[in-house]
Every structure is written in structure tokens, then in C-alpha cells.
mmCIF file of C-alpha atoms in Angstrom:
data_model
loop_
_atom_site.group_PDB
_atom_site.id
_atom_site.type_symbol
_atom_site.label_atom_id
_atom_site.label_comp_id
_atom_site.label_asym_id
_atom_site.label_seq_id
_atom_site.Cartn_x
_atom_site.Cartn_y
_atom_site.Cartn_z
ATOM 1 C CA MET A 973 -3.144 -27.516 26.025
ATOM 2 C CA LEU A 974 0.150 -26.707 26.989
ATOM 3 C CA THR A 975 1.745 -30.055 26.012
ATOM 4 C CA GLU A 976 -0.118 -29.346 22.252
ATOM 5 C CA PHE A 977 1.792 -25.718 22.347
ATOM 6 C CA ALA A 978 5.071 -27.143 23.041
ATOM 7 C CA ARG A 979 4.928 -29.823 20.421
ATOM 8 C CA SER A 980 4.227 -27.000 18.025
ATOM 9 C CA LYS A 981 6.704 -24.471 18.838
ATOM 10 C CA LEU A 982 10.417 -25.395 18.057
ATOM 11 C CA ALA A 983 11.539 -22.312 20.119
ATOM 12 C CA VAL A 984 10.214 -23.422 23.525
ATOM 13 C CA ARG A 985 12.226 -25.059 25.869
ATOM 14 C CA ASN A 986 12.117 -29.312 26.380
ATOM 15 C CA ASP A 987 10.611 -29.352 29.799
ATOM 16 C CA LEU A 988 8.175 -26.964 29.447
ATOM 17 C CA VAL A 989 5.420 -28.997 30.703
ATOM 18 C CA GLU A 990 7.063 -30.385 33.384
ATOM 19 C CA SER A 991 8.797 -27.043 34.744
ATOM 20 C CA SER A 992 5.543 -25.295 34.440
ATOM 21 C CA GLU A 993 3.206 -24.518 37.103
ATOM 22 C CA ASP A 994 -0.617 -23.608 36.004
ATOM 23 C CA LEU A 995 -1.882 -20.358 37.580
ATOM 24 C CA SER A 996 -5.514 -20.272 36.112
ATOM 25 C CA ALA A 997 -7.345 -21.571 32.822
ATOM 26 C CA GLY A 998 -10.721 -21.621 31.483
ATOM 27 C CA ARG A 999 -12.737 -20.641 28.184
ATOM 28 C CA GLU A 1000 -13.443 -17.013 27.952
ATOM 29 C CA THR A 1001 -16.159 -15.002 25.625
ATOM 30 C CA CYS A 1002 -14.669 -11.683 24.010
ATOM 31 C CA TYR A 1003 -16.469 -8.974 22.127
ATOM 32 C CA ARG A 1004 -14.914 -7.033 19.755
ATOM 33 C CA ILE A 1005 -16.829 -3.913 19.005
ATOM 34 C CA VAL A 1006 -16.032 -1.764 15.479
ATOM 35 C CA ASN A 1007 -17.005 1.476 15.180
ATOM 36 C CA THR A 1008 -16.803 2.377 11.302
ATOM 37 C CA GLU A 1009 -18.257 5.792 9.429
ATOM 38 C CA LEU A 1010 -18.006 6.701 6.417
ATOM 39 C CA VAL A 1011 -16.105 10.541 6.337
ATOM 40 C CA ALA A 1012 -16.826 12.977 3.505
ATOM 41 C CA THR A 1013 -14.642 15.843 2.368
ATOM 42 C CA GLU A 1014 -15.050 18.437 -0.284
ATOM 43 C CA GLU A 1015 -12.220 20.524 -2.304
ATOM 44 C CA MET A 1016 -12.776 23.102 -5.067
ATOM 45 C CA ARG A 1017 -10.422 22.708 -8.146
ATOM 46 C CA GLU A 1018 -10.173 23.327 -11.543
ATOM 47 C CA ALA A 1019 -8.496 21.942 -14.571
ATOM 48 C CA THR A 1020 -8.119 22.603 -18.191
ATOM 49 C CA THR A 1021 -8.232 19.958 -21.181
ATOM 50 C CA SER A 1022 -7.795 20.107 -24.896
ATOM 51 C CA GLN A 1023 -10.651 21.586 -27.688
ATOM 52 C CA ARG A 1024 -9.841 18.661 -29.332
ATOM 53 C CA HIS A 1025 -11.114 16.142 -26.565
ATOM 54 C CA THR A 1026 -14.050 18.123 -25.368
ATOM 55 C CA ARG A 1027 -15.400 17.927 -29.397
ATOM 56 C CA SER A 1028 -14.891 14.487 -29.596
ATOM 57 C CA GLN A 1029 -17.372 13.299 -27.079
ATOM 58 C CA SER A 1030 -19.349 14.713 -24.266
ATOM 59 C CA PHE A 1031 -17.658 16.730 -21.559
ATOM 60 C CA ASP A 1032 -19.709 14.781 -18.658
ATOM 61 C CA GLU A 1033 -18.679 11.058 -19.754
ATOM 62 C CA GLN A 1034 -14.940 12.467 -19.989
ATOM 63 C CA PHE A 1035 -13.985 14.548 -17.076
ATOM 64 C CA VAL A 1036 -16.648 14.829 -14.264
ATOM 65 C CA ASP A 1037 -18.613 11.887 -13.002
ATOM 66 C CA TYR A 1038 -22.033 13.638 -12.357
ATOM 67 C CA ASP A 1039 -23.452 17.594 -12.110
ATOM 68 C CA LEU A 1040 -23.281 19.243 -9.011
ATOM 69 C CA ASP A 1041 -27.276 18.884 -8.196
ATOM 70 C CA GLN A 1042 -26.986 15.205 -8.254
ATOM 71 C CA ARG A 1043 -24.604 15.629 -5.140
ATOM 72 C CA ALA A 1044 -27.019 14.591 -2.668
ATOM 73 C CA ASP A 1045 -27.934 11.457 -4.712
ATOM 74 C CA VAL A 1046 -24.517 9.928 -4.756
ATOM 75 C CA VAL A 1047 -23.230 8.308 -1.486
ATOM 76 C CA PRO A 1048 -21.329 5.005 -1.746
ATOM 77 C CA LYS A 1049 -23.820 1.710 -1.036
ATOM 78 C CA GLU A 1050 -20.324 0.154 1.093
ATOM 79 C CA PHE A 1051 -18.380 1.223 3.635
ATOM 80 C CA GLU A 1052 -15.718 1.897 0.838
ATOM 81 C CA ALA A 1053 -12.960 4.333 -0.331
ATOM 82 C CA ALA A 1054 -14.939 6.339 -3.476
ATOM 83 C CA LYS A 1055 -13.968 9.663 -4.938
ATOM 84 C CA PHE A 1056 -16.337 11.637 -7.303
ATOM 85 C CA LYS A 1057 -16.313 14.473 -9.583
ATOM 86 C CA TYR A 1058 -19.645 17.064 -9.712
ATOM 87 C CA LEU A 1059 -19.229 19.710 -12.611
ATOM 88 C CA LEU A 1060 -20.281 23.287 -11.608
ATOM 89 C CA PRO A 1061 -22.664 24.845 -13.874
ATOM 90 C CA ASP A 1062 -21.437 27.439 -16.160
ATOM 91 C CA SER A 1063 -18.032 26.634 -15.473
ATOM 92 C CA ILE A 1064 -17.130 25.982 -19.065
ATOM 93 C CA GLN A 1065 -15.073 28.243 -21.097
ATOM 94 C CA THR A 1066 -12.288 29.002 -23.778
ATOM 95 C CA ARG A 1067 -8.886 30.470 -22.583
ATOM 96 C CA SER A 1068 -5.607 30.550 -24.635
ATOM 97 C CA CYS A 1069 -2.913 28.000 -23.655
ATOM 98 C CA ALA A 1070 -0.983 29.446 -21.271
ATOM 99 C CA ALA A 1071 1.650 26.575 -22.190
ATOM 100 C CA CYS A 1072 2.224 27.643 -25.884
ATOM 101 C CA VAL A 1073 2.525 30.323 -28.114
ATOM 102 C CA ASN A 1074 -0.230 29.445 -31.184
ATOM 103 C CA GLY A 1075 0.180 25.840 -30.243
ATOM 104 C CA MET A 1076 3.919 25.662 -30.110
ATOM 105 C CA ILE A 1077 6.138 25.126 -27.709
ATOM 106 C CA LYS A 1078 10.097 24.919 -27.689
ATOM 107 C CA CYS A 1079 11.449 21.321 -28.652
ATOM 108 C CA SER A 1080 12.882 19.739 -25.681
ATOM 109 C CA ARG A 1081 15.771 17.518 -27.385
ATOM 110 C CA CYS A 1082 17.158 20.379 -29.496
ATOM 111 C CA ALA A 1083 16.152 23.409 -26.796
ATOM 112 C CA GLY A 1084 14.673 25.223 -29.508
ATOM 113 C CA ASP A 1085 17.682 25.529 -32.015
ATOM 114 C CA GLY A 1086 16.546 23.133 -34.669
ATOM 115 C CA ARG A 1087 19.767 21.657 -34.452
ATOM 116 C CA ILE A 1088 21.672 19.037 -32.359
ATOM 117 C CA ASP A 1089 25.449 18.126 -31.826
ATOM 118 C CA CYS A 1090 26.185 15.364 -33.856
ATOM 119 C CA SER A 1091 26.090 12.068 -32.241
ATOM 120 C CA THR A 1092 29.805 10.635 -34.420
ATOM 121 C CA CYS A 1093 32.070 14.029 -33.688
ATOM 122 C CA ARG A 1094 30.143 14.923 -30.592
ATOM 123 C CA GLY A 1095 29.489 18.461 -32.341
ATOM 124 C CA SER A 1096 33.558 19.471 -32.929
ATOM 125 C CA GLY A 1097 33.231 18.554 -36.467
ATOM 126 C CA GLU A 1098 36.457 16.511 -36.782
ATOM 127 C CA ARG A 1099 36.715 13.169 -37.743
ATOM 128 C CA PRO A 1100 37.289 10.867 -34.181
ATOM 129 C CA ARG A 1101 40.811 10.031 -33.798
ATOM 130 C CA SER A 1102 42.306 11.577 -36.643
ATOM 131 C CA GLU A 1103 45.346 13.275 -36.373
ATOM 132 C CA VAL A 1104 45.158 15.464 -39.683
ATOM 133 C CA GLY A 1105 42.031 17.180 -38.674
ATOM 134 C CA GLU A 1106 39.635 16.079 -41.341
ATOM 135 C CA ASN A 1107 36.349 16.671 -41.118
ATOM 136 C CA CYS A 1108 33.415 14.279 -39.644
ATOM 137 C CA ARG A 1109 31.796 12.456 -42.343
ATOM 138 C CA SER A 1110 28.845 12.014 -40.351
ATOM 139 C CA CYS A 1111 27.835 16.062 -40.215
ATOM 140 C CA SER A 1112 30.346 17.215 -43.305
ATOM 141 C CA GLY A 1113 32.418 19.094 -40.540
ATOM 142 C CA ARG A 1114 29.426 21.437 -38.844
ATOM 143 C CA GLY A 1115 29.674 19.486 -35.891
ATOM 144 C CA THR A 1116 25.360 19.576 -35.945
ATOM 145 C CA HIS A 1117 22.534 17.622 -37.535
ATOM 146 C CA ILE A 1118 19.252 19.451 -38.046
ATOM 147 C CA CYS A 1119 16.829 18.181 -35.427
ATOM 148 C CA ASP A 1120 14.546 15.357 -36.733
ATOM 149 C CA TYR A 1121 12.557 15.638 -33.241
ATOM 150 C CA CYS A 1122 10.914 19.349 -34.593
ATOM 151 C CA THR A 1123 10.202 21.629 -37.336
ATOM 152 C CA GLY A 1124 12.743 24.811 -36.673
ATOM 153 C CA GLY A 1125 13.121 24.160 -32.536
ATOM 154 C CA LEU A 1126 9.279 24.013 -32.367
ATOM 155 C CA VAL A 1127 6.602 21.233 -31.439
ATOM 156 C CA GLN A 1128 2.827 20.937 -31.131
ATOM 157 C CA CYS A 1129 1.935 21.572 -27.737
ATOM 158 C CA GLY A 1130 0.403 18.436 -25.921
ATOM 159 C CA ARG A 1131 -1.794 20.556 -23.312
ATOM 160 C CA CYS A 1132 -3.552 22.115 -26.041
ATOM 161 C CA ASP A 1133 -2.691 19.253 -28.893
ATOM 162 C CA GLY A 1134 -1.188 22.157 -31.120
ATOM 163 C CA ASP A 1135 -4.713 24.319 -31.015
ATOM 164 C CA GLY A 1136 -3.694 27.147 -28.937
ATOM 165 C CA ASN A 1137 -6.966 26.952 -27.119
ATOM 166 C CA VAL A 1138 -7.782 25.089 -23.941
ATOM 167 C CA THR A 1139 -11.006 23.936 -22.718
ATOM 168 C CA ALA A 1140 -11.467 25.198 -18.588
ATOM 169 C CA TYR A 1141 -13.532 23.965 -15.929
ATOM 170 C CA THR A 1142 -14.416 24.064 -12.408
ATOM 171 C CA TYR A 1143 -15.323 20.947 -10.159
ATOM 172 C CA LEU A 1144 -16.334 19.967 -6.488
ATOM 173 C CA GLU A 1145 -14.022 16.728 -5.902
ATOM 174 C CA GLN A 1146 -15.780 14.470 -2.969
ATOM 175 C CA THR A 1147 -13.671 12.184 -1.249
ATOM 176 C CA TYR A 1148 -15.240 9.331 1.169
ATOM 177 C CA THR A 1149 -13.099 7.350 3.183
ATOM 178 C CA PRO A 1150 -13.949 4.937 5.961
ATOM 179 C CA GLN A 1151 -12.520 5.253 9.392
ATOM 180 C CA SER A 1152 -12.880 2.460 12.051
ATOM 181 C CA GLU A 1153 -12.353 2.276 15.265
ATOM 182 C CA THR A 1154 -12.324 -0.806 17.497
ATOM 183 C CA LYS A 1155 -12.671 -1.604 21.366
ATOM 184 C CA TYR A 1156 -12.426 -5.125 23.106
ATOM 185 C CA ILE A 1157 -14.437 -6.588 26.311
ATOM 186 C CA THR A 1158 -12.201 -8.607 27.290
ATOM 187 C CA THR A 1159 -9.567 -9.455 30.162
ATOM 188 C CA LEU A 1160 -7.234 -10.905 27.860
ATOM 189 C CA ASP A 1161 -4.818 -9.284 26.106
ATOM 190 C CA GLU A 1162 -6.106 -7.205 23.228
ATOM 191 C CA GLU A 1163 -3.097 -7.648 21.199
ATOM 192 C CA LEU A 1164 -3.827 -11.730 21.299
ATOM 193 C CA LEU A 1165 -7.341 -11.183 19.685
ATOM 194 C CA GLU A 1166 -6.406 -8.794 16.687
ATOM 195 C CA HIS A 1167 -6.183 -11.003 13.624
ATOM 196 C CA ALA A 1168 -9.298 -13.681 15.181
ATOM 197 C CA ALA A 1169 -12.285 -13.351 12.802
ATOM 198 C CA GLY A 1170 -14.767 -14.009 15.106
ATOM 199 C CA ARG A 1171 -18.189 -14.559 14.803
ATOM 200 C CA LEU A 1172 -20.650 -11.760 13.724
ATOM 201 C CA LEU A 1173 -23.401 -10.865 16.077
ATOM 202 C CA ARG A 1174 -25.065 -8.004 14.999
ATOM 203 C CA THR A 1175 -24.746 -5.098 12.684
ATOM 204 C CA GLU A 1176 -26.288 -1.710 13.573
ATOM 205 C CA SER A 1177 -27.136 1.902 12.361
ATOM 206 C CA ALA A 1178 -25.866 4.780 14.164
ATOM 207 C CA LEU A 1179 -26.254 8.623 13.827
ATOM 208 C CA PRO A 1180 -22.866 9.876 12.083
ATOM 209 C CA GLY A 1181 -20.798 12.193 13.405
ATOM 210 C CA GLU A 1182 -19.556 15.552 11.911
ATOM 211 C CA SER A 1183 -18.432 15.041 8.487
ATOM 212 C CA ALA A 1184 -19.513 11.788 8.292
ATOM 213 C CA VAL A 1185 -22.573 10.394 6.119
ATOM 214 C CA LYS A 1186 -22.901 7.119 7.257
ATOM 215 C CA ARG A 1187 -21.870 5.076 10.348
ATOM 216 C CA LYS A 1188 -22.347 1.378 11.488
ATOM 217 C CA ILE A 1189 -21.196 -0.591 14.626
ATOM 218 C CA GLU A 1190 -20.401 -4.004 14.515
ATOM 219 C CA THR A 1191 -20.356 -6.495 17.043
ATOM 220 C CA TYR A 1192 -18.312 -9.891 17.035
ATOM 221 C CA GLU A 1193 -18.146 -12.501 19.248
ATOM 222 C CA ILE A 1194 -14.788 -14.598 19.955
ATOM 223 C CA GLU A 1195 -14.369 -17.408 21.681
ATOM 224 C CA ALA A 1196 -10.856 -18.207 23.588
ATOM 225 C CA THR A 1197 -9.365 -20.517 26.153
ATOM 226 C CA ARG A 1198 -7.081 -19.418 28.340
ATOM 227 C CA LEU A 1199 -4.212 -20.773 30.337
ATOM 228 C CA ASN A 1200 -1.834 -18.531 32.878
ATOM 229 C CA TYR A 1201 1.365 -20.183 33.839
ATOM 230 C CA ALA A 1202 4.488 -20.031 35.446
ATOM 231 C CA VAL A 1203 7.995 -21.041 34.921
ATOM 232 C CA ASP A 1204 10.885 -20.265 37.368
ATOM 233 C CA GLY A 1205 8.934 -17.502 38.736
ATOM 234 C CA GLU A 1206 8.376 -15.577 35.086
ATOM 235 C CA GLU A 1207 4.417 -15.440 34.502
ATOM 236 C CA TYR A 1208 3.312 -16.369 31.034
ATOM 237 C CA GLN A 1209 -0.492 -16.236 29.072
ATOM 238 C CA LEU A 1210 -1.415 -18.630 26.470
ATOM 239 C CA ILE A 1211 -4.377 -18.753 24.569
ATOM 240 C CA LEU A 1212 -6.168 -20.489 21.654
ATOM 241 C CA VAL A 1213 -8.231 -18.961 19.292
ATOM 242 C CA GLU A 1214 -9.647 -20.263 16.376
ATOM 243 C CA ASP A 1215 -7.634 -23.284 16.500
ATOM 244 C CA GLU A 1216 -4.181 -20.864 16.726
ATOM 245 C CA PHE A 1217 -2.370 -20.345 19.768
ATOM 246 C CA LYS A 1218 -1.620 -16.494 20.753
ATOM 247 C CA TYR A 1219 0.871 -15.361 23.158
ATOM 248 C CA LYS A 1220 3.004 -12.228 23.727
ATOM 249 C CA SER A 1221 6.026 -14.637 25.080
ATOM 250 C CA TYR A 1222 6.832 -17.806 26.497
ATOM 251 C CA PRO A 1223 9.533 -19.739 27.807
ATOM 252 C CA ALA A 1224 12.675 -20.395 25.480
ATOM 253 C CA VAL A 1225 14.979 -22.940 24.894
ATOM 254 C CA LYS A 1226 18.098 -22.254 26.923
ATOM 255 C CA TRP A 1227 20.783 -21.854 24.582
ATOM 256 C CA LYS A 1228 23.726 -21.727 26.946
ATOM 257 C CA ALA A 1229 22.818 -25.241 28.082
ATOM 258 C CA ALA A 1230 22.402 -26.934 24.738
ATOM 259 C CA LEU A 1231 25.694 -25.021 23.255
ATOM 260 C CA PRO A 1232 27.469 -28.542 24.708
ATOM 261 C CA TYR A 1233 25.299 -30.738 22.422
ATOM 262 C CA VAL A 1234 25.560 -28.395 19.533
ATOM 263 C CA ALA A 1235 29.296 -28.232 19.130
ATOM 264 C CA VAL A 1236 29.358 -31.722 19.701
ATOM 265 C CA GLY A 1237 27.298 -32.281 16.784
ATOM 266 C CA VAL A 1238 29.193 -29.624 14.678
ATOM 267 C CA THR A 1239 32.619 -31.542 15.892
ATOM 268 C CA LEU A 1240 30.903 -34.989 14.403
ATOM 269 C CA LEU A 1241 29.678 -33.119 10.703
ATOM 270 C CA VAL A 1242 33.304 -31.921 10.372
ATOM 271 C CA LEU A 1243 34.509 -35.065 10.985
ATOM 272 C CA VAL A 1244 32.328 -36.979 8.546
ATOM 273 C CA ILE A 1245 32.927 -34.167 6.053
ATOM 274 C CA VAL A 1246 36.783 -34.312 6.321
ATOM 275 C CA VAL A 1247 36.736 -38.360 6.133
ATOM 276 C CA VAL A 1248 34.414 -38.174 2.932
ATOM 277 C CA TYR A 1249 36.924 -36.128 1.295
ATOM 278 C CA ALA A 1250 39.781 -38.090 2.340
ATOM 279 C CA TRP A 1251 37.776 -40.842 1.351
ATOM 280 C CA PHE A 1252 37.931 -39.592 -2.347
ATOM 281 C CA LEU A 1253 41.231 -38.305 -2.977
#
């Protein structure tokens, strides 16, 4: 096992097998227990929409998912995030739009003035780079143009689509969020087992906690081969899980000892480059 690990890891010291001392080895069966709950939270919200939207099709189809009396029947089948809106009965009403006056608001481009500065003379009214103060030809000396984005400084309100009124309604927003807690039954370092898929042994339903609507407990079996070894008095643990080596640390290459060899290699490479360069001159 240590020989295969040394071959697969470039940064491990070359004499790992020869310099190591086996402390213990064996097969271990580990268990991962995943406790998952689907937690529900609720929040009352108010919203508005334009009258045009509510006239175009069914209100329920556009803005909410269900009526409030259907809430008990709507629970996600799986343990996955979900969000639903429930319309409160008799909450739909017509209100004056708070964002505008009679369906119109100030133009953001001209700030309600109805005119914008001339882009040619930048509002001066004079022809650019003129020495005698000629009028700008683009704006005829006025320095401004009529804003083509609005009418008299006003544009249609986007919130009510120019109607002046909006449809207001109240709904309950219910959010489902899965929350999981994982525990291990093992003598190995749990961090080394986190990414192992394992084999699902069983899934059990359990009584959910407060604010949760359902709960499940999954038990996974993970087979691992363990090797504890020591090098130069330092102890290490290596495990093989699902054909992949896992470790927290290992005896790395002693770079100081390898520096002379690296220096020789770099020197030879430089000499080769110099010779080739001189050859082609």
C-alpha cells in the first residue's frame, strides 16, 4: 500500500518505503449517519401590481401559488429547498399608486424639465472652437434640446403602467430549507471520509424537531484500508477509500537535499541554451 502511494505522489520522499516503519494496518468498516430535516419558516408579505396585469389573466396564476386554505396539503416530496406563496382571503384591493400622480412621474433623463443639454456645445449655446462666439448649429444657440424620452418632463409610471391605481394584496410566504447533520462511527480521522460516497444501508423516517415538517436518517457504510506508519520519529496515517488515497500529511521530499541536483540541472539547461544561441548567430 505504501509503495503504491509513493508512486502516485510526486512530492513524497523517494525513500519513503525504505525509511518507514509500519506501526499498524488493517481493514475498517466506518459508518456515516446523516440526519436531515426539512425546516419550514413563514413570513407575511404585502405586494402591489398594476391593474393591467390583474386584468390580463387570473390573479392566482400570476402572483401566488396557492390559496391559504391549501397550505396543509403543500409539502415538498423531497428534502429540497422550496418556496410557496399563499394568498390571504379578501386581501386584494385597489389603491392609488404611491409612486406617481395620475399615472405620470418625472422623467429621469431630464429631471422633469422637458429639455436636455445639447451634446454638441454641452449647454453653452456656442459653436465649439469658435473664436467669434458663433451660435451652435445643433441647438441654434439655445444650449438645450427638447427631451425625446418624455412629454413635457413626464413619463408613464412603470409601477401602475400609467393607470394611477395598483392592485395590493397580502400573502404568506413559506420557505422550506433542508438542514443536515453528519456524524461518523469510526476510529479514523473523520475529515478523510468526508468525500467518500459510501454504500447506503438504510433510510429511516423519524419524528421531526420543532419548526421541521419531516425528518430522515440515512446510514452509509464506508470500507477503508488503514496504515499507520512512522518516518524519522514522525507518525502518519494513510487510508485507502474507494480506490483513492486519503491523508492529512505525508513525508515530503527534502528539498534542501535535492537543491544541489536542481542547481546542476539548471546549469546544464542554461549551457545548452547558450550553445544553441551561439550556434545560430
